Structure formats: C-alpha cells, structure tokens
Coordinates of C-alpha atoms in Angstrom, one line a residue:
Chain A
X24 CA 0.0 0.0 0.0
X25 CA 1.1 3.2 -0.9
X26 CA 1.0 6.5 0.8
X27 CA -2.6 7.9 1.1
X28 CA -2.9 11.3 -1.0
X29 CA -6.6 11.7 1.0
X30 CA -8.7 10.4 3.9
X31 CA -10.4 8.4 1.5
X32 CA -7.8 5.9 1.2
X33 CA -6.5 5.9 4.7
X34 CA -7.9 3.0 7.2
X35 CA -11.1 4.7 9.3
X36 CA -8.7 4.4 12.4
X37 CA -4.8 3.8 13.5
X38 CA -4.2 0.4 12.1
X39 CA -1.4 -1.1 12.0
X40 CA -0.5 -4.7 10.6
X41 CA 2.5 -6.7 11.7
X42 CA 5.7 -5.9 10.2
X43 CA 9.3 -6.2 10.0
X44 CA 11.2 -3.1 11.5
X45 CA 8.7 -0.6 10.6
X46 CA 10.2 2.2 13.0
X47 CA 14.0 1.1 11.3
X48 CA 16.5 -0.6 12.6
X49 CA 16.0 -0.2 16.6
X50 CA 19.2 -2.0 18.0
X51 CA 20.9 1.6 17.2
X52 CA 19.4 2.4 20.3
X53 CA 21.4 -0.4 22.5
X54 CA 23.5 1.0 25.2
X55 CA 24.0 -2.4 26.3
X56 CA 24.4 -5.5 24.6
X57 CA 23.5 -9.0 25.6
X58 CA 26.0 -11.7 25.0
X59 CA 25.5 -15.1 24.8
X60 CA 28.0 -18.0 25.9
X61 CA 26.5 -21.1 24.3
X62 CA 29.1 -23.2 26.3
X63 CA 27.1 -22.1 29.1
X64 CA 23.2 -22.6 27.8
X65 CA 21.1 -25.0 29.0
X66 CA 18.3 -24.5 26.3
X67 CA 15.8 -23.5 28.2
X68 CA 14.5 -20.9 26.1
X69 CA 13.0 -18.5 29.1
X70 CA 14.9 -15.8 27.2
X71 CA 12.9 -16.6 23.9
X72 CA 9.9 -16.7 25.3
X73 CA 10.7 -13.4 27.7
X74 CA 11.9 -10.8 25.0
X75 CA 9.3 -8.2 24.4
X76 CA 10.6 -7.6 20.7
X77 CA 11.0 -11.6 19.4
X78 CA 14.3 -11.2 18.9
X79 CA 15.7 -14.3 20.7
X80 CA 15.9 -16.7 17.2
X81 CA 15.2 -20.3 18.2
X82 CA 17.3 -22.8 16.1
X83 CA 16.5 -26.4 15.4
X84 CA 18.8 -27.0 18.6
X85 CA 17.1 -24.8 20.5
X86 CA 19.9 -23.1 21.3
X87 CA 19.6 -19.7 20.3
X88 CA 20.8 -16.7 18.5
X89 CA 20.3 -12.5 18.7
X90 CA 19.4 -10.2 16.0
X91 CA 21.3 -7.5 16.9
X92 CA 19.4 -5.5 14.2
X93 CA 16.5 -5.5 16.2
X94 CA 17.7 -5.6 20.0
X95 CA 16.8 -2.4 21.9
X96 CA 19.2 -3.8 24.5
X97 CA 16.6 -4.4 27.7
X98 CA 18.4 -7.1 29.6
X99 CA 15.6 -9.0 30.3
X100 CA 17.1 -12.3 28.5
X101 CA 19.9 -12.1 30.9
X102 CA 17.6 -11.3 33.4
X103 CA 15.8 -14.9 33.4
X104 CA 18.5 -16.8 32.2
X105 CA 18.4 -19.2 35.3
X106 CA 22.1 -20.6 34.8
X107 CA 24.2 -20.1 37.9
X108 CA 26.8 -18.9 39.1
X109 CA 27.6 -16.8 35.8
X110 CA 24.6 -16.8 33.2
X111 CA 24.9 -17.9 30.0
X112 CA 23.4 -14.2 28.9
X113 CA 25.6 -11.2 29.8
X114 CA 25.0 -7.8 29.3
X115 CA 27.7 -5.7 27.3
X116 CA 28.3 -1.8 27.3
X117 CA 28.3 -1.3 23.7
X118 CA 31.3 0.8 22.2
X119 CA 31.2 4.4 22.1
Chain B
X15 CA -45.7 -9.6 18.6
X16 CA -45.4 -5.9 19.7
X17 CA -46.3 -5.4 23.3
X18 CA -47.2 -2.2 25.6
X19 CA -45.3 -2.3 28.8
X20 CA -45.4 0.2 31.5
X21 CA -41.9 0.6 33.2
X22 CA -39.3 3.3 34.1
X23 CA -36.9 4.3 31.8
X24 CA -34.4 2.8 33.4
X25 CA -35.4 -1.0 32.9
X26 CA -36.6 0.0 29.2
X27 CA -33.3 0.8 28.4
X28 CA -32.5 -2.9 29.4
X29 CA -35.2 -3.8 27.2
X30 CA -33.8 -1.7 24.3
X31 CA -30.4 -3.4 24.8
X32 CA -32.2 -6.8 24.6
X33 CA -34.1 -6.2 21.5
X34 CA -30.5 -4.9 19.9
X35 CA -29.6 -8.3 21.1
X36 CA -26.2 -6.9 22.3
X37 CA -23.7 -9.7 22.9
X38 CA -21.4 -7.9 25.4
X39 CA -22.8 -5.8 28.3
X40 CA -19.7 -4.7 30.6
X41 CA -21.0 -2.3 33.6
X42 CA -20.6 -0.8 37.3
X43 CA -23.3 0.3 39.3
X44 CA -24.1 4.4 40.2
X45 CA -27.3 5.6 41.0
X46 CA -29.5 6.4 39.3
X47 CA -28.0 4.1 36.6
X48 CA -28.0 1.0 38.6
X49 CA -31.2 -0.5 37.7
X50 CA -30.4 -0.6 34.2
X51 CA -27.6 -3.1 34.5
X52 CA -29.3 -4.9 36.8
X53 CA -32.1 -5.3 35.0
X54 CA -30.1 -6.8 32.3
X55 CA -27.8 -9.0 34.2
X56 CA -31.3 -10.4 35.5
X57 CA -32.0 -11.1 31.5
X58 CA -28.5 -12.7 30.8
X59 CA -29.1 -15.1 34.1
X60 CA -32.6 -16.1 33.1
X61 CA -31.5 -16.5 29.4
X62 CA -33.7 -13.8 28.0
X63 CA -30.7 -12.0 26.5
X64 CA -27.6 -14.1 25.1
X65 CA -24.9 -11.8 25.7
X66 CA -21.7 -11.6 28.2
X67 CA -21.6 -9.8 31.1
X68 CA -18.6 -8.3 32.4
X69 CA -18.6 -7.0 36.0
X70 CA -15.7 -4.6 36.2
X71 CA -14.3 -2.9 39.2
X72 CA -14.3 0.7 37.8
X73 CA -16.3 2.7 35.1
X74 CA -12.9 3.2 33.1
X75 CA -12.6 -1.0 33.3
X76 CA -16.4 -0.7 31.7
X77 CA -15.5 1.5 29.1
X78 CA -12.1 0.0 28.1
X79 CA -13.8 -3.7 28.7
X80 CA -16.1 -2.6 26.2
X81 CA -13.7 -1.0 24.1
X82 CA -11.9 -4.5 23.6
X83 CA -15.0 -6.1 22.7
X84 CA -16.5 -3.7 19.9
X85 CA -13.1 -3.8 18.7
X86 CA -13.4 -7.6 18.5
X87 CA -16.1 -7.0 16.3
X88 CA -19.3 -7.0 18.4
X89 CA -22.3 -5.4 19.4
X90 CA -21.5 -3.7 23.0
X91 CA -23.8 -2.0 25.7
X92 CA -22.8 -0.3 28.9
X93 CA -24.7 2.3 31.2
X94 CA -23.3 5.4 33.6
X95 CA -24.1 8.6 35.3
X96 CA -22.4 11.3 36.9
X97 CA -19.1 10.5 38.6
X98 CA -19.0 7.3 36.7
X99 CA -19.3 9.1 33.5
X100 CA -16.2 11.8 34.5
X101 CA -14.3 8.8 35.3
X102 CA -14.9 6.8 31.9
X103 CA -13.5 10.1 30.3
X104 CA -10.0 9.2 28.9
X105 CA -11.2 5.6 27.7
X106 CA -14.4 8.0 26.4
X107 CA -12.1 9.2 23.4
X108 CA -10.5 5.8 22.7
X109 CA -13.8 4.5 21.9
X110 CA -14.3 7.4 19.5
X111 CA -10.9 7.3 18.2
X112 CA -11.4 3.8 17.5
X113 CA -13.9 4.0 15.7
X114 CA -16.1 2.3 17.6
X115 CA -19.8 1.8 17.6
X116 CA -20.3 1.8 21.3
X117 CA -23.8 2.5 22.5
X118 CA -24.0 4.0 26.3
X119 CA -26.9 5.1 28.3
X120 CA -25.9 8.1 30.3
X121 CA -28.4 8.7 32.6
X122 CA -27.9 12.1 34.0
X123 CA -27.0 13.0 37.4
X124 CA -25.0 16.4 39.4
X125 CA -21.9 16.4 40.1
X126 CA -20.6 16.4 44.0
X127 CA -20.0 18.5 45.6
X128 CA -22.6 18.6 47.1
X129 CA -23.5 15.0 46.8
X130 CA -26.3 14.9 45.1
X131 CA -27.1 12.1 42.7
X132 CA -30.7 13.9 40.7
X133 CA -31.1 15.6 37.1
X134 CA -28.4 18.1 35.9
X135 CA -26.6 17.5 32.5
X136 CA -23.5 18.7 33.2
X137 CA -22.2 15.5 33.7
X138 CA -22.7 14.7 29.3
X139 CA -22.1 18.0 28.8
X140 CA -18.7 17.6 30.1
X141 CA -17.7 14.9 28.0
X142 CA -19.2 17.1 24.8
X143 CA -15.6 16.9 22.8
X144 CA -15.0 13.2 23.3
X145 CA -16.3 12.4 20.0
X146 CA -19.1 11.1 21.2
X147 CA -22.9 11.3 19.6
X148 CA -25.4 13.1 22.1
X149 CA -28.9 12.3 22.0
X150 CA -31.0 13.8 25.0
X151 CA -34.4 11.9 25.8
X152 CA -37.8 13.4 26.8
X153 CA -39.8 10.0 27.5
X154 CA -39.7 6.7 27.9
X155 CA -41.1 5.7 24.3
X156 CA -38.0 7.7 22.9
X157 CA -35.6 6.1 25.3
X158 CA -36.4 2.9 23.7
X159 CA -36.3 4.0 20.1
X160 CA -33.4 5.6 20.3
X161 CA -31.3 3.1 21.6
X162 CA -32.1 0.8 18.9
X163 CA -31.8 3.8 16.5
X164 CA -28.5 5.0 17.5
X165 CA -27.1 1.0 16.6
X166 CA -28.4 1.9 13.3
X167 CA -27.0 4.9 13.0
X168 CA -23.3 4.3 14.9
X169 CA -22.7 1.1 12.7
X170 CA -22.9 2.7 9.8
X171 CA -19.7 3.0 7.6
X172 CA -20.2 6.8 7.1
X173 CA -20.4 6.7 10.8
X174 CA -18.7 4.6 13.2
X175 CA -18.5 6.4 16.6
X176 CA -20.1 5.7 19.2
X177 CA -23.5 7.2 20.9
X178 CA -24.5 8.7 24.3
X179 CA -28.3 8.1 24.6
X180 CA -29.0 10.7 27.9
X181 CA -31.9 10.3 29.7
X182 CA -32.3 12.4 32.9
X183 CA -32.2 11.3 36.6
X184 CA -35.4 10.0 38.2
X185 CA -37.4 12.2 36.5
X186 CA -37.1 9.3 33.7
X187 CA -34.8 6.7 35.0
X188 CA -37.4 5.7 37.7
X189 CA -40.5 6.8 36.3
X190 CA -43.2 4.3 35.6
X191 CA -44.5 5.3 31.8
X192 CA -46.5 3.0 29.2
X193 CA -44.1 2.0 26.2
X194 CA -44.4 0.1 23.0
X195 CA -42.1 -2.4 22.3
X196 CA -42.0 -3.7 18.9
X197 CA -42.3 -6.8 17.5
X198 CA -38.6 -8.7 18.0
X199 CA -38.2 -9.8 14.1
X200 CA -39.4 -6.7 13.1
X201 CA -36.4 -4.8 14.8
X202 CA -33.9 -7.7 13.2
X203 CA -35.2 -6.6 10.0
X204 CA -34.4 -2.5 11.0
X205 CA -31.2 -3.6 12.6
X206 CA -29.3 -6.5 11.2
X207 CA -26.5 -7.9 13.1
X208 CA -23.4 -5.9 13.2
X209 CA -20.7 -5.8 10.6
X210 CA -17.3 -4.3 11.5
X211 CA -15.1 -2.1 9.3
X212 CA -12.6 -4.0 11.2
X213 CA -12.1 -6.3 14.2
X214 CA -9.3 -8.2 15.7
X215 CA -8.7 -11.5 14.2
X216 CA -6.0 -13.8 15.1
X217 CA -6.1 -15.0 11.2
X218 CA -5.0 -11.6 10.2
X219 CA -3.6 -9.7 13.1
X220 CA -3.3 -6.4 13.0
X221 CA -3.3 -3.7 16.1
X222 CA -5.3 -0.2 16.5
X223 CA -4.4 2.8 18.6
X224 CA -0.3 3.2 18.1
X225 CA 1.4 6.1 17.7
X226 CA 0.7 8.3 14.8
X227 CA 2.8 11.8 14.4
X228 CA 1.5 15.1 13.5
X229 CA 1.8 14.4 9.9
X230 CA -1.1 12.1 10.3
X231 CA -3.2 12.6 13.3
X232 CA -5.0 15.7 12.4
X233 CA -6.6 13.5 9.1
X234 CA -7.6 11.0 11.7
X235 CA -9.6 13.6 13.6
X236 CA -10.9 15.4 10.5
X237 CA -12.0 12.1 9.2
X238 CA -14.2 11.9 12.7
X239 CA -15.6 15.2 12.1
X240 CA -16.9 14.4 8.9
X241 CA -18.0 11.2 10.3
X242 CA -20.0 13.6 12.9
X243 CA -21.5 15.7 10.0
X244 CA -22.9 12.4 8.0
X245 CA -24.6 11.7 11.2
X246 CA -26.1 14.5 11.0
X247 CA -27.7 13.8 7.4
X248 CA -28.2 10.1 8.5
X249 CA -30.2 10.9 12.2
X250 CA -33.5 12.0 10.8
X251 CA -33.6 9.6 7.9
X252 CA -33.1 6.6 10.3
X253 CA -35.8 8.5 12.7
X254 CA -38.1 8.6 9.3
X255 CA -37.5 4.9 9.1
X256 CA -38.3 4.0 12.4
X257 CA -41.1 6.3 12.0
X258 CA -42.5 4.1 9.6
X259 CA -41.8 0.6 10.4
X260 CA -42.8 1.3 13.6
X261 CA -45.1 4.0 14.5
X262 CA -43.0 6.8 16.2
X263 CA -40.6 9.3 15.4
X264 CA -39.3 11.8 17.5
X265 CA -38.3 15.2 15.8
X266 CA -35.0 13.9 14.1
X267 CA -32.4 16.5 15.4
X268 CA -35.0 18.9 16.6
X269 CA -38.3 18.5 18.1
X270 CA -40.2 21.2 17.0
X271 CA -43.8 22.0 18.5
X272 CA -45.8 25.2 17.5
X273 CA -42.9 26.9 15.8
X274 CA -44.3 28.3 12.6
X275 CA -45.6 31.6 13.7
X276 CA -44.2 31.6 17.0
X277 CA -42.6 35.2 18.0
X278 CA -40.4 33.2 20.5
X279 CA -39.0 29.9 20.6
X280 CA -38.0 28.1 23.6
X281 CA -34.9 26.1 23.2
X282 CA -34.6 23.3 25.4
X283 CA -32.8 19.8 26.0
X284 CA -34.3 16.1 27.8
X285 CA -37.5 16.6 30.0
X286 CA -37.3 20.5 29.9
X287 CA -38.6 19.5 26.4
X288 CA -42.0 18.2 27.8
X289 CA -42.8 20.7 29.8
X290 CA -42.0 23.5 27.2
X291 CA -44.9 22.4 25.3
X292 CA -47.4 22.4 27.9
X293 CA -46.4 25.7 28.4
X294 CA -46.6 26.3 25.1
X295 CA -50.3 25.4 25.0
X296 CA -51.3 27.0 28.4
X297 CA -49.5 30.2 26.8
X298 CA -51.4 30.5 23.1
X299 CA -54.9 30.4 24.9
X300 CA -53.7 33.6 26.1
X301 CA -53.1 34.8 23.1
X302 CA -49.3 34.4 22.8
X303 CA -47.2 33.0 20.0
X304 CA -45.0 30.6 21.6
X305 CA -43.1 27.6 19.8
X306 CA -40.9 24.9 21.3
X307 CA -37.6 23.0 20.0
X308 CA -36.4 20.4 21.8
X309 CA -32.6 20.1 20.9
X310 CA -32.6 16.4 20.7
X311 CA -29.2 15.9 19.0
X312 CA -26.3 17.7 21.2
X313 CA -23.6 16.1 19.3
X314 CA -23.3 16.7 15.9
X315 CA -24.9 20.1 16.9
X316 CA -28.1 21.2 14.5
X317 CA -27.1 24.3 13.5
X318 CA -28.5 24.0 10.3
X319 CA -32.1 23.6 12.0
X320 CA -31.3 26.3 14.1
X321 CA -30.9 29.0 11.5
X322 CA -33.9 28.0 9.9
X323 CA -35.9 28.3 13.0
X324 CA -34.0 31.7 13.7
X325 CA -35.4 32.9 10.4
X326 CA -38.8 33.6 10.8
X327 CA -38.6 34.4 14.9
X328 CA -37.9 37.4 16.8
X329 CA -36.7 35.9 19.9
X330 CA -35.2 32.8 21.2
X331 CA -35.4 31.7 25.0
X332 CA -32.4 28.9 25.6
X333 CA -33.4 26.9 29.1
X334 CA -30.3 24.9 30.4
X335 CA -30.1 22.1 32.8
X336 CA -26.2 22.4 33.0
X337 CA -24.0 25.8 33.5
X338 CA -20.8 25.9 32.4
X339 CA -19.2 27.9 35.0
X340 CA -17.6 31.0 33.8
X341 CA -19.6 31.1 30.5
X342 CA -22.8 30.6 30.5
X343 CA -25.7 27.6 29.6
X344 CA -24.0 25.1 27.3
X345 CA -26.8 24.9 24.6
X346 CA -27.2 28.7 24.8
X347 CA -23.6 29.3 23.4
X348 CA -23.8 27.1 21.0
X349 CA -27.1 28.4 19.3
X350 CA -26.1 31.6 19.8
X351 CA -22.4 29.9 17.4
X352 CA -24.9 29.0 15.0
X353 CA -26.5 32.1 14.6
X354 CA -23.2 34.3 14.6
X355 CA -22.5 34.7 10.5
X356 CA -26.6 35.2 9.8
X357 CA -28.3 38.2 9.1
X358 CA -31.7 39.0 11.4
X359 CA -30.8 37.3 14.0
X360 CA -33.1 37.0 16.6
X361 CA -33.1 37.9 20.3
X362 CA -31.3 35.3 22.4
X363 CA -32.0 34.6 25.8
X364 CA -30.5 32.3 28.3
X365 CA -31.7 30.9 31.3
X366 CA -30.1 28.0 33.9
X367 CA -32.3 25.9 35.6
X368 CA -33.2 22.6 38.0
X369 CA -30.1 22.4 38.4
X370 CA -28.9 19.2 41.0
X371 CA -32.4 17.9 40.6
X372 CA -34.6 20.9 41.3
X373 CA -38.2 21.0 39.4
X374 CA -38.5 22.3 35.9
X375 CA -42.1 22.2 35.9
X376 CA -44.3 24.1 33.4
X377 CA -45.2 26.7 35.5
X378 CA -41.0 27.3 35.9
X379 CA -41.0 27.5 31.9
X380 CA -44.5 30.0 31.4
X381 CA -42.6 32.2 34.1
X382 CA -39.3 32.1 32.0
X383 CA -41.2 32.6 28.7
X384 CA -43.0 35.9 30.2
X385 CA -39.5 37.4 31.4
X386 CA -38.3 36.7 27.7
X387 CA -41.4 38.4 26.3
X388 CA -40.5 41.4 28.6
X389 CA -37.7 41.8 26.6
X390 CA -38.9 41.2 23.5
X391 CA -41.5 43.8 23.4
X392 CA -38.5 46.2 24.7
X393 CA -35.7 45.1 21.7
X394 CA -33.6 44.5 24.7
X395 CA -32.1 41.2 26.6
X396 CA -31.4 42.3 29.7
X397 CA -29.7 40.1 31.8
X398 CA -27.3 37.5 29.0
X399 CA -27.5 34.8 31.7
X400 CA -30.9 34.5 34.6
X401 CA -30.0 31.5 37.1
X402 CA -34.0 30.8 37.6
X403 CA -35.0 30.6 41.1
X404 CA -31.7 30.9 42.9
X405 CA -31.4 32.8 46.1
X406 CA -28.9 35.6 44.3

C-alpha cells in the first residue's frame, strides 16, 4: 500500500499490521548489549519466550541466537537466564 | 408480537439493549443508573438475553472492557451517570478514536459536591468533545427507540463512533411510563446484526491505537468530524424509518412543536422538552405566539435547523439544565455559534435551571417565557445569563 494522497484511502482508524522493522533498525538504540555464551546454555528458552521484541531466534537446537538488528538492549534475556553462578546471557556496554 | 409495557426508563433501556440483542454488556453500578444493569444481568441469568456480562471494578474498566470487545467486532452496551461518566473520560475518546460503535446510556445525574445524585446534564455535557454522539431523551417511548436507533446509526460506515443516549435522573430513569415495544423480528429486519469495518482476528492480526505523528493525526480527527456531520444527514432519515416501520418518530435533530408563527421559541434539552410544550399550549390560549424545540441531537450540533428556525422568529429563550461555569448555559452558546454569520438574527436569551435535581415544571417555563417576552417587546435582553429561582 502506498502512501494515502486523502482520507479516502486511509484506514477509518490507527491500524497497523505486523511488520518487520517498521520504526528502522532499533538495535541503534542499544547501550547495552546481551551476549551469549553457548558453552554455558542449557536450552531452556526462558529468554525466547521473555523478550518483548522476538528477537531471541530459536534454532532447530534450540539453542539460540540474537538479532542484533532489532535488539533495543533491555536485559531482560539475561535477566531470566536461570544458569548459575555466571549466566549464559551477559550484558555488554556497547562501544562508544 | 409488539407489546405495551409500562416501566421506568431505566429498565426500558435494558429492554432496548435486549431487543439490539447486544452480545457484550460490561458495567458498574451508580445511581441512578444501577437499575439498568441490573435489569439486564437479571436477563443474561434467566437467558432472556444471550450476551456476556462483564462486571468490572471501575467505570474506566467498563468503558475500556467494552472498548476491547467492539473492537473484536461485536455489538457492546454499557450504562453510567455522573461521577462514573467523569471517570470513563480518557477511555471516552478511545472508543471514538477507535472507531467504535459503542452505545451508552448516560443517565444524568450532578456532580458532588454537594452530593447529590438527581437531574443536571452537566455530567454529558462535560464529555461534549470526546467524540461522542449526544442524544437527549424526553420520554420513555423515545428512550427505547433511540437506543435501537442510534445501533443503526453508529454502525454505519459513514459513521462509526459511538453514541451517548442521555436520559435524565429520576425524573425518567425511575418513572413508571407505558411504552411500545416492537415486534422482536421486526427490529432484526431494521437492525441486522453488526458488521465491522474491522475487528481483531488472530487469522489476520493487525493492532489499532499506536502512535501516529502530526503528519497524520490531524486527518484521523478530521475524518471523525466528517464522520460527525454524515450523522447528522443520516439521524432524521433513520428517525423517518423508524417512523414508519414502527409508528413513532421523535423530531430527528430537533423536536419542533408550534414553531411556525411563534414570535419566541423556547430552546430546550431532555425533559425541559415536555414541559415547554405544555407551556406552550397554556400560553397560546392567552393569546401568545409561543413555539418549542427540543434540541434532541447535542452532538453533531443542529445548527443548520437552528438557522432556519431563527429565520422567521424574533426571539429565542435557551433553558439549560447544566452551566458551564464562567460562560454561561452550554446549549445557549452554542445556538447563539450558530447564529453568529446570519443576518436578522433573533433575540437570544439564556436561562439556567433545575439544576442538582430541582423541578423544571411548566409553571417554571410559562414564568421564564414571560420574562423573555418582557424583553422582547423592549428590543432589549437584559440580563445575557438568569439562574432561575436561585437565592442571588
């Protein structure tokens, strides 16, 4: 769909349908960047289900991956990652 | 088969609901609203009515419990007053914004303080710029009709907002009055079952309500102001319609009683409405040329109807049940917006009065119409705003 020249051909109200990186590519906005140890993960997949913006990828493993494009950086995948004592998700300062 | 029943407004609004065979009723309890939910939650429990109830904790919950459903495509009922109503106020222009064909009974009550829970409009009044279509009742009969009217009229495409149907405290909502209620298949055949623009559908997700910047936002309101006008085109046709399936119309925007060759008019909302005309009556058989228009449409405003009443009149009389404070009567400043680009304009006079459930009786409107004529004869309105009865 192209961009509406009247409010004929806009939808009647805010509508928005699902897609890929419609506000651009948000992991600019990181300040901190999870990392994961896969030595360390136990495959639980708490951190894919947990993240707000999908970006945990599952693999046929189900060990999983980050799309960096994407990540805003919230932490909460290290958060839940239950493996103790040192998680298998760590958080990052990204570089300057 | 259609049936006479004689009830207060209150449980004929459940009845109106019930014949618009609502499927989602979500509701909290204020007098003098309460007996319309219960009323209905009585006719989901006995079956009458196949619909779900939602009890909520909070009018906000109601509102935004509704909101959810209309916007999973079905037909949705809910009922406030007063306090409740101030407090639905934010989810109020969601359901607008949305798009979404929400019908509410606001039955209308003061607001505290004082506590005081009897007739004052202030409370609808209030929410006038929520997006919201404002119908104001003057009997049972019309309560009835224009519930199932306002369905009609809020699910159409040209449309889609939701309605306010405001009937006033007690003097309606618990007074016993005989009312026709139409055959059942004859209303399915005046109001098919509802069909969204759009819903949410797992099949084909989608989400409504995220952020749109100011390059966009001001068409989205614009489109809901035109929305607001074709209501205003649509209202008397569908009142035409009903008229004819069904045996009573009520005025369209503007119930108009004697105003032909009436020197003053007397503008007036909800029961204020009745009582003008009987004062109206008791008035010509002493010689004087009185009309009435009930203002029955608040929201879109009929200012077209206006003018044309204002053509052939000398003077206007505006009686408000609601004051906003620092201006004047509500309905008075907007006729008197109406009017402000004609030519002749007549005389306008406003008056507050009943306010917090005092009596607007008759003999209260005669009184006000004689003051009016006062002025009138003298070219002159004297006092812009008269608070009627008030110990000044």
């Amino acid at each position: 769909m192209g961009i509406p020249e009247t409010c004929k051909e806009m939808p009647v109200t805010t509508l928005s349908t699902p897609t890929i990186g419609s506000a651009g590519k948000t992991g600019s906005w990181r300040t901190f960047r999870p990392i994961i140890d896969n030595s360390k993960c136990i495959h639980c997949l708490l951190c894919w289900i947990y993240c707000p913006e999908g970006c945990i990828i599952r693999q046929e493993d189900d060990s999983v991956k980050i799309d960096y494009d994407y990540c805003k950086g919230c932490g909460i995948c290290s958060n839940v990652c239950p493996v103790k004592p040192v998680k298998a998700i760590t958080m990052e300062r990204e570089e300057e | 088969m259609e049936k006479t029943v004689i009830d207060t407004a209150n449980h004929i609004a459940a009845y109106a609901a019930k014949a618009a065979r609502v499927q989602v009723v979500a509701a909290y309890p204020i007098t003098p609203q309460t007996s319309i939910v219960e009323r209905i939650a009585e006719l989901v429990e006995n079956g009458e009515l196949s619909a779900e109830y939602i009890r909520v904790e909070s009018e906000h919950s109601a509102m935004s419990a509704c909101i959810g459903a209309a916007a999973g495509g079905v037909r949705t009922f809910t009922a406030t007053s007063s306090h409740g109503l101030a407090l639905m106020h934010e989810a109020l222009h969601w359901a607008s914004g949305s798009r979404l064909p929400i019908v509410m009974v606001v039955v209308n009550r003061a607001l505290g303080p004082g506590w005081n829970i009897w007739a004052d409009l202030t409370d609808s009044i209030s929410q006038r710029d929520t997006g919201w279509i404002q119908f104001y009742c003057a009997d049972n009969q019309e309560v009835f009709d224009t519930i199932i009217q306002a369905y009609k009229l809020c699910e159409n495409e040209q449309v889609l907002l939701p309605a306010m149907i405001c009937l006033e405290g007690f003097i309606l909502s618990h007074t016993y009055m005989p009312v026709k209620i139409p055959d059942q298949e004859k209303i399915d055949e005046f109001l098919p079952p509802y069909k969204p623009k759009w819903f949410l559908d797992i099949n084909n997700p989608l989400s409504h309500g995220n952020i749109v910047t100011p390059d966009w936002y001001m068409d989205f309101r614009y489109m809901m102001y035109e929305a607001m006008e074709n209501a205003k085109k649509l209202i008397p046709e569908i009142d035409k319609e009903y008229g004819r399936q069904f045996g009573f119309e009520h005025g369209e925007l503007v119930d108009k009683y004697k105003c032909e060759d009436a020197d003053l008019i007397l503008l007036t909302m909800g029961t204020i409405g009745s009582e003008a005309k009987v004062a109206v009556d008791n008035l010509r058989r002493e010689g004087l040329k009185i009309g009435s228009a009930r203002i029955r449409v608040f929201r879109p405003f009929p200012t077209e109807e206006i003018r044309k009443l204002a053509e052939n009149t000398q003077m206007f009389t505006v009686i408000d049940r609601a004051a906003s404070l620092g201006m004047e009567g509500p309905l008075a400043t907007e006729t008197k917006a109406s009017l402000y680009n004609q030519e002749d304009k007549p005389l306008i006079a406003g008056f507050i009065a009943g306010l917090g459930g005092r009596d607007v009786t008759f003999k209260t409107v005669e009184k006000i119409a004689k003051k009016s004529l006062e002025w009138m004869k003298k070219g002159k309105v004297e006092k812009e705003t008269s608070w009627v009865d008030v110990r000044d």
